[in-house]
PDB file of C-alpha atoms in Angstrom:
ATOM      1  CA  UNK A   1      18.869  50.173  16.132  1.00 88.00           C
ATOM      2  CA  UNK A   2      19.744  47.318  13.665  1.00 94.00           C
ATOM      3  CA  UNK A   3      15.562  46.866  13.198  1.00 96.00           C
ATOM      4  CA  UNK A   4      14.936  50.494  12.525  1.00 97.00           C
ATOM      5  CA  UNK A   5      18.248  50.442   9.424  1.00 97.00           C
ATOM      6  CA  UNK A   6      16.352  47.034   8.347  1.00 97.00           C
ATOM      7  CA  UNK A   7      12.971  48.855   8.659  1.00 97.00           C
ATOM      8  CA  UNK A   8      14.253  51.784   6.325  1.00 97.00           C
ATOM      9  CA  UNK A   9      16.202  49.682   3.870  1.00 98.00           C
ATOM     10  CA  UNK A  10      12.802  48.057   3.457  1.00 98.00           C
ATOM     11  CA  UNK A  11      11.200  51.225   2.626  1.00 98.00           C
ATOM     12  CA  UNK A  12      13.875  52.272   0.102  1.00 98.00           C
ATOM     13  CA  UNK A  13      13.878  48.985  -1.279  1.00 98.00           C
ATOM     14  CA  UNK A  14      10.225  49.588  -2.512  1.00 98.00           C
ATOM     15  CA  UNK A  15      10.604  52.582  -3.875  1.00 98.00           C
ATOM     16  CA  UNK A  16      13.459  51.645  -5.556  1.00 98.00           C
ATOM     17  CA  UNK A  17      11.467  49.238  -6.629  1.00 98.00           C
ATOM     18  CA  UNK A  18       9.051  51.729  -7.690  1.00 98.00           C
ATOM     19  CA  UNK A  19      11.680  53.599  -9.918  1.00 98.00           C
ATOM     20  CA  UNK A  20      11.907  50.173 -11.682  1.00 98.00           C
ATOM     21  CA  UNK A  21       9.173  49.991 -12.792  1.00 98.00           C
ATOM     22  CA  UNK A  22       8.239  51.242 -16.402  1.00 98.00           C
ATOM     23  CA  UNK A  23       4.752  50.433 -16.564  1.00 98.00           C
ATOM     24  CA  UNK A  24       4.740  52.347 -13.104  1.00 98.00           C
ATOM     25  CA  UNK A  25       6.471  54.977 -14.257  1.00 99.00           C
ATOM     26  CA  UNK A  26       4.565  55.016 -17.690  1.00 99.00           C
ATOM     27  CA  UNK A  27       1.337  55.028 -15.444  1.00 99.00           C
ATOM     28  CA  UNK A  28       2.380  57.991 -13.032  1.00 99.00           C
ATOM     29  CA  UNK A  29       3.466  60.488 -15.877  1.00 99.00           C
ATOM     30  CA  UNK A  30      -0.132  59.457 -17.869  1.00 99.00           C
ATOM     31  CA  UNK A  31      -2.199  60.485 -14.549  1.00 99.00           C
ATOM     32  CA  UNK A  32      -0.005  63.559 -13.991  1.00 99.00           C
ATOM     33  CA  UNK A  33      -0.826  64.666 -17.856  1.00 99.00           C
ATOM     34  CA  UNK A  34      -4.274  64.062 -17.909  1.00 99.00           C
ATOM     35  CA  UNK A  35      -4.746  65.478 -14.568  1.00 99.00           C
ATOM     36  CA  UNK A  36      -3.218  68.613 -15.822  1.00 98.00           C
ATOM     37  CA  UNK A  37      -5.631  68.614 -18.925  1.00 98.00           C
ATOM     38  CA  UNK A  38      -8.555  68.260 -16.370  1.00 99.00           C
ATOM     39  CA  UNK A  39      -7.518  71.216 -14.662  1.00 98.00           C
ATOM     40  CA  UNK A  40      -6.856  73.188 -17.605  1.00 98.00           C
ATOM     41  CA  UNK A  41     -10.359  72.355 -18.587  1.00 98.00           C
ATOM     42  CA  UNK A  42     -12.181  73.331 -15.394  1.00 98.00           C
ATOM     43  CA  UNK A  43     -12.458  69.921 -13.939  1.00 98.00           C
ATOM     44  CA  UNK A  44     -11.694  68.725 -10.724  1.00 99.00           C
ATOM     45  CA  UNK A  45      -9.102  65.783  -9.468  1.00 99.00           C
ATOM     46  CA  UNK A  46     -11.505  64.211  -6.548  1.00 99.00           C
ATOM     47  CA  UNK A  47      -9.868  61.342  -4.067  1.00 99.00           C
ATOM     48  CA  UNK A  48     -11.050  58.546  -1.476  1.00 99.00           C
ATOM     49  CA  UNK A  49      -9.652  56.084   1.091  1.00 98.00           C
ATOM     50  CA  UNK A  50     -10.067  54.703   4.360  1.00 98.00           C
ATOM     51  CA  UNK A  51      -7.745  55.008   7.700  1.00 97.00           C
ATOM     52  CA  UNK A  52      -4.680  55.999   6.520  1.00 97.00           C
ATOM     53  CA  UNK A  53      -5.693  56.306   2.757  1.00 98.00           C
ATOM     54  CA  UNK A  54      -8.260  58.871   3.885  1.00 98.00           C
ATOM     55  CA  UNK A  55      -5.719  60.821   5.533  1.00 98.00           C
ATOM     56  CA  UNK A  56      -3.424  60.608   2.388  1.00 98.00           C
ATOM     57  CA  UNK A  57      -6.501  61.511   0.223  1.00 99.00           C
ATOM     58  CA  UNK A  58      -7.422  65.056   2.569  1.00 99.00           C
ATOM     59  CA  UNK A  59      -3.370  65.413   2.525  1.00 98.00           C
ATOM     60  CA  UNK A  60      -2.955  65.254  -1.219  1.00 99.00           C
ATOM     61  CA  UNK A  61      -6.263  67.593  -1.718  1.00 99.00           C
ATOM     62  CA  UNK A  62      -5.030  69.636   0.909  1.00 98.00           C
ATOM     63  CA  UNK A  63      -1.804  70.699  -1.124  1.00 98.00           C
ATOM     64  CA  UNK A  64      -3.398  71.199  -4.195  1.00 98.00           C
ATOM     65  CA  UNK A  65      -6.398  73.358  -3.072  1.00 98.00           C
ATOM     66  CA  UNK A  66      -3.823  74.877  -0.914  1.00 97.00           C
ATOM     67  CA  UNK A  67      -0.176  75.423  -1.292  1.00 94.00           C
ATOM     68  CA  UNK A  68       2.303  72.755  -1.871  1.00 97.00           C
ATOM     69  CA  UNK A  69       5.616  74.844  -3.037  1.00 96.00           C
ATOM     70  CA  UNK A  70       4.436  77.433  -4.994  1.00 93.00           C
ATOM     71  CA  UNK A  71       2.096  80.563  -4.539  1.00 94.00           C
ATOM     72  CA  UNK A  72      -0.381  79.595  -7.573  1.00 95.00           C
ATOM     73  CA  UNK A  73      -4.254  80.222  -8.004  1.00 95.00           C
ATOM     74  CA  UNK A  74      -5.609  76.453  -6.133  1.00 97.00           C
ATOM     75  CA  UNK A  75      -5.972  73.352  -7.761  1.00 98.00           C
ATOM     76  CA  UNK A  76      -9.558  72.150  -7.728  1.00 98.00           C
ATOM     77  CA  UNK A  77      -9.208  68.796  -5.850  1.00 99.00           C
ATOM     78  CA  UNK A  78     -11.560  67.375  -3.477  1.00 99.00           C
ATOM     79  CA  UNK A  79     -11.019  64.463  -0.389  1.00 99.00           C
ATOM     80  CA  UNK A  80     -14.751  62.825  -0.632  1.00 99.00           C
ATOM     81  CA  UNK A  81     -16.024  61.648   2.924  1.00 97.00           C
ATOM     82  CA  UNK A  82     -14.587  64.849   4.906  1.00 97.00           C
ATOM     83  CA  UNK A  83     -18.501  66.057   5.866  1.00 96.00           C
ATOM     84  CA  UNK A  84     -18.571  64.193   9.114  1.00 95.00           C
ATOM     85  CA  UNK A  85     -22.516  65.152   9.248  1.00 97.00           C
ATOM     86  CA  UNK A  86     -22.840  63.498   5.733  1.00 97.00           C
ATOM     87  CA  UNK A  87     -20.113  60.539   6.393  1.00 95.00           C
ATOM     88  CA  UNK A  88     -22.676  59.496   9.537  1.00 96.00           C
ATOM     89  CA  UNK A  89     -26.199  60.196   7.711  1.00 96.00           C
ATOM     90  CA  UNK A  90     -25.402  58.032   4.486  1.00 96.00           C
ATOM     91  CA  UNK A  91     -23.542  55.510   6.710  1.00 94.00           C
ATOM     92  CA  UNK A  92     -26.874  55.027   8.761  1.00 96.00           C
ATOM     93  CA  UNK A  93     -29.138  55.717   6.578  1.00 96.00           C
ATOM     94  CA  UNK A  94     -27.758  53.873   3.375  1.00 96.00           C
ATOM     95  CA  UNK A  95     -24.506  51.824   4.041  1.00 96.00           C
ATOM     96  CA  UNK A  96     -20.756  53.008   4.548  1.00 96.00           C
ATOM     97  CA  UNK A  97     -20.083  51.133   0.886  1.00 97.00           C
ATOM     98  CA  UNK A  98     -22.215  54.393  -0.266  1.00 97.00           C
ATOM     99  CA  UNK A  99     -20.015  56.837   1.479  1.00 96.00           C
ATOM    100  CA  UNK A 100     -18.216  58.039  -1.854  1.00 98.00           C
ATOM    101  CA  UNK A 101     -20.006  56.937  -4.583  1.00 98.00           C
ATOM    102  CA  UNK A 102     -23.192  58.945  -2.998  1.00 98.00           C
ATOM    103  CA  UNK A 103     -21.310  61.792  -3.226  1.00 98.00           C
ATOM    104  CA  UNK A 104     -19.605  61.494  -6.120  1.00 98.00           C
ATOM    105  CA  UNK A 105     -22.890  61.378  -7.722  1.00 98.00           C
ATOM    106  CA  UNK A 106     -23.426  64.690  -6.264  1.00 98.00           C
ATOM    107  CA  UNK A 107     -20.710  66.986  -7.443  1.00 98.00           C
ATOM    108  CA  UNK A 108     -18.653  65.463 -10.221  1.00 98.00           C
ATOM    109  CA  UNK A 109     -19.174  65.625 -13.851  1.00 98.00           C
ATOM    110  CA  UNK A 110     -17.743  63.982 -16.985  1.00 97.00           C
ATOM    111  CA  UNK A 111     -14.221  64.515 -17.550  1.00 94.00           C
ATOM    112  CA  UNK A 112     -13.225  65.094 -14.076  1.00 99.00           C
ATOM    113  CA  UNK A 113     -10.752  62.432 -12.515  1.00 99.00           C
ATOM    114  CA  UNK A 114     -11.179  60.217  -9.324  1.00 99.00           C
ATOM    115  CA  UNK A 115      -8.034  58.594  -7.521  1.00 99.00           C
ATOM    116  CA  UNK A 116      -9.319  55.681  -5.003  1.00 99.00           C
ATOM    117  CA  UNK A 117      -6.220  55.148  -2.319  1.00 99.00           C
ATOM    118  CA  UNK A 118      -6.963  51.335  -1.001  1.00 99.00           C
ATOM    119  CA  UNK A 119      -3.799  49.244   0.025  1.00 98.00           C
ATOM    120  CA  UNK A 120      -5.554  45.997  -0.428  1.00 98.00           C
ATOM    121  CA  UNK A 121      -7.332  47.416  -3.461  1.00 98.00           C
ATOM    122  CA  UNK A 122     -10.694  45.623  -2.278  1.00 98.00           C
ATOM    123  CA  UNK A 123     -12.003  48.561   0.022  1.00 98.00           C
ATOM    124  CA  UNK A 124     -16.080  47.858  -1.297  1.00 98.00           C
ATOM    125  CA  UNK A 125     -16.312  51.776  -0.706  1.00 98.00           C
ATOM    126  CA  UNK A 126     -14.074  53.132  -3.009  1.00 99.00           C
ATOM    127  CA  UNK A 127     -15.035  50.255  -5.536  1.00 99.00           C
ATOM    128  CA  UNK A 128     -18.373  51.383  -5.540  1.00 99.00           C
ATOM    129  CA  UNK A 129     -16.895  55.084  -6.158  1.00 99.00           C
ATOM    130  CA  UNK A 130     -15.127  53.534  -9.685  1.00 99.00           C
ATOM    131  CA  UNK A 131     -17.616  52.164 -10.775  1.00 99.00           C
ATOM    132  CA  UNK A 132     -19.989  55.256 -10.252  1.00 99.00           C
ATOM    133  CA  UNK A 133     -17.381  57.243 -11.980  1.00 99.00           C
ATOM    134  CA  UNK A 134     -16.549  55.008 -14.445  1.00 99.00           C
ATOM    135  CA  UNK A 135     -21.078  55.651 -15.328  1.00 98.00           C
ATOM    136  CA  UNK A 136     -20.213  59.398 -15.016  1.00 98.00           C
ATOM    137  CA  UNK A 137     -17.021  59.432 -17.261  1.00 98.00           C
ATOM    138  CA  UNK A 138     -14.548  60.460 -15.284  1.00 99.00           C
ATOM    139  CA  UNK A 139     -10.434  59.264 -15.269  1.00 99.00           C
ATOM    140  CA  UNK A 140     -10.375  56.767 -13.196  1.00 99.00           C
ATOM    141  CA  UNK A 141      -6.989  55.836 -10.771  1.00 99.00           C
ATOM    142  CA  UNK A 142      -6.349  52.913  -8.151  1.00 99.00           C
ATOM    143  CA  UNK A 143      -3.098  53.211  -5.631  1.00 99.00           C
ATOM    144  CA  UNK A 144      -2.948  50.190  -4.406  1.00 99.00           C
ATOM    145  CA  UNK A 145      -0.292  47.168  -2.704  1.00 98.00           C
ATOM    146  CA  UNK A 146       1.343  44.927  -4.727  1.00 96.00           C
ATOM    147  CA  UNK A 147      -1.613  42.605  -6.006  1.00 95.00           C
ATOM    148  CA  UNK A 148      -3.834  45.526  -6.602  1.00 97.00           C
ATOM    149  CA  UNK A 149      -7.066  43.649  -5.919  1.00 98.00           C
ATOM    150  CA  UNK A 150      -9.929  43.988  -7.723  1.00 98.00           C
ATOM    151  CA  UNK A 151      -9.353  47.585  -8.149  1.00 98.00           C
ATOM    152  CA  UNK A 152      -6.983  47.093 -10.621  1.00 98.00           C
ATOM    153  CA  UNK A 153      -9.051  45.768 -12.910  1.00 98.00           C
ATOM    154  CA  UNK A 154     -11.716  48.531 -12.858  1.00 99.00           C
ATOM    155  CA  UNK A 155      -9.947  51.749 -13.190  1.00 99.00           C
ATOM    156  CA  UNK A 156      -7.989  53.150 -16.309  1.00 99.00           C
ATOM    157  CA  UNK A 157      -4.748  54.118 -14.473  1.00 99.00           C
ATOM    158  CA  UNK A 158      -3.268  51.758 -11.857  1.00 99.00           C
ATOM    159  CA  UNK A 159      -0.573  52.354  -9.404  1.00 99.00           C
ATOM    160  CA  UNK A 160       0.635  49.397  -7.516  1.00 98.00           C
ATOM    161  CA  UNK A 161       2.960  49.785  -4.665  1.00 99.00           C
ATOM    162  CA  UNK A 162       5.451  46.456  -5.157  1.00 98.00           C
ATOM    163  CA  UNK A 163       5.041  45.321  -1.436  1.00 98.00           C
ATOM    164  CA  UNK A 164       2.207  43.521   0.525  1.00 97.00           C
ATOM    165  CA  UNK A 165       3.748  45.223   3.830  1.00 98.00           C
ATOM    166  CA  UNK A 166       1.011  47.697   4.765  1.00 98.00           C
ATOM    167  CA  UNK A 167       3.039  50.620   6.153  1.00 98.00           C
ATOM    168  CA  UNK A 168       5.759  50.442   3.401  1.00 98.00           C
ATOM    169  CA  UNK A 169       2.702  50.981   0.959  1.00 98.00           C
ATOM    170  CA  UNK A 170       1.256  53.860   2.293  1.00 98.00           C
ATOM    171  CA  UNK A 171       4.443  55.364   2.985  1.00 98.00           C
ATOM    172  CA  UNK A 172       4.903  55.094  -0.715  1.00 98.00           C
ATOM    173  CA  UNK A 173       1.283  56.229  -1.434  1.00 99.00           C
ATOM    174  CA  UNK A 174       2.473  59.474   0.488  1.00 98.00           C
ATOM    175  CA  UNK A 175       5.501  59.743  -1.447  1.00 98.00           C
ATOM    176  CA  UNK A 176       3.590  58.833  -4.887  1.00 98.00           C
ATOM    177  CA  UNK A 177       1.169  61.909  -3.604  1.00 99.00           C
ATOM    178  CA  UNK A 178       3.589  64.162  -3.178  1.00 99.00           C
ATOM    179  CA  UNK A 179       5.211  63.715  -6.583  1.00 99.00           C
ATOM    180  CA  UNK A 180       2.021  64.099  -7.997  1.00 99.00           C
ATOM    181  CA  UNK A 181       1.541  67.828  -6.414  1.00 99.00           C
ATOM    182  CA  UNK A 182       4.866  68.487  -7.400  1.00 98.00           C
ATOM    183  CA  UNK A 183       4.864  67.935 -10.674  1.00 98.00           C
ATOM    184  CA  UNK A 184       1.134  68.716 -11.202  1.00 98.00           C
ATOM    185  CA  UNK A 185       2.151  72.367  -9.725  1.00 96.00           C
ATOM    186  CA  UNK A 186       4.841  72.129 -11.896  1.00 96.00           C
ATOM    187  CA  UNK A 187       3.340  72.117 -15.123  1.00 96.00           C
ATOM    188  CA  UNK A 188       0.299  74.237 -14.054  1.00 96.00           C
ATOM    189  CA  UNK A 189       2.793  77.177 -13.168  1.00 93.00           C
ATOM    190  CA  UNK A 190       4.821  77.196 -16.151  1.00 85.00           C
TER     191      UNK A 190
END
């Protein structure tokens, strides 16, 4: 029992962490506001991430097209890499470091905002998907671990988790997600 109180100290320890953090903080409330002027606009909020950052990206997408708290019209937000018929063909015929960016290129347009989920913020895939929206024009965010990677230096929003301990990160990516629907919703609804 004393491992699982250590184990959850841990967790609250980077999130305190977290709440710390001004230029975090500063960060978060800048993505929230323009994400809310992209929707206003008619733009879309698309995300990507592998393993557990994919599931946090169709999560996060999932609450916004969907419902998090509050009957509203949806929130256009796309997970990127969900087709598993288009996943397999560009992975076979091009290269799994295609996977998002090729699609990307398909439905996005200026002004519309991608969020790359990558705890060691050197996932090639969702690099590649930066740097094609960074061509198109869209908002570019990272949510990374502590170091950020080279992520971090591509996007124009960057949210590093203060930890190198995988779990704790995405278990504040999840947290950091859910935040963002509910303050996205939030201001949407008002």
């Amino acid at each position: 029992m004393e491992d699982f109180i250590k184990y959850i100290r841990n967790s609250i320890a980077v999130k305190e962490a977290i709440l710390s953090d001004e230029n975090f903080l500063e960060n978060f409330e800048k993505l929230v506001n323009k994400s809310v002027n992209c929707i206003i606009n008619g733009g879309k909020i698309f995300f990507c991430g592998n393993g557990g950052s994919a599931a946090d990206a169709q999560h996060i997408a999932a609450e916004l097209t969907g419902k998090f708290l509050q009957d509203r019209q949806p929130i256009a937000a796309i997970a990127l890499g969900t087709n598993f018929s288009y996943t397999t063909a560009v992975a076979n015929d091009y290269s799994y470091d295609n996977l998002f960016s090729r699609e990307l290129k398909a439905l996005a347009k200026a002004d519309d905002i991608l969020i790359g989920i990558s705890t060691s913020g050197n996932s090639a895939n969702v690099m590649n998907a930066i740097n094609i929206a960074n061509q198109i024009g869209l908002l570019t965010s990272a949510w990374t671990g502590k170091n950020g990677g080279n992520l971090k230096n591509i996007v124009d929003i960057w949210l590093g988790i203060p930890t190198d301990f995988t779990p704790h990160i995405q278990e504040a990516h999840i947290t950091i997600g859910h935040a963002f629907c509910y303050f996205l919703e939030r201001k949407l609804t008002q």
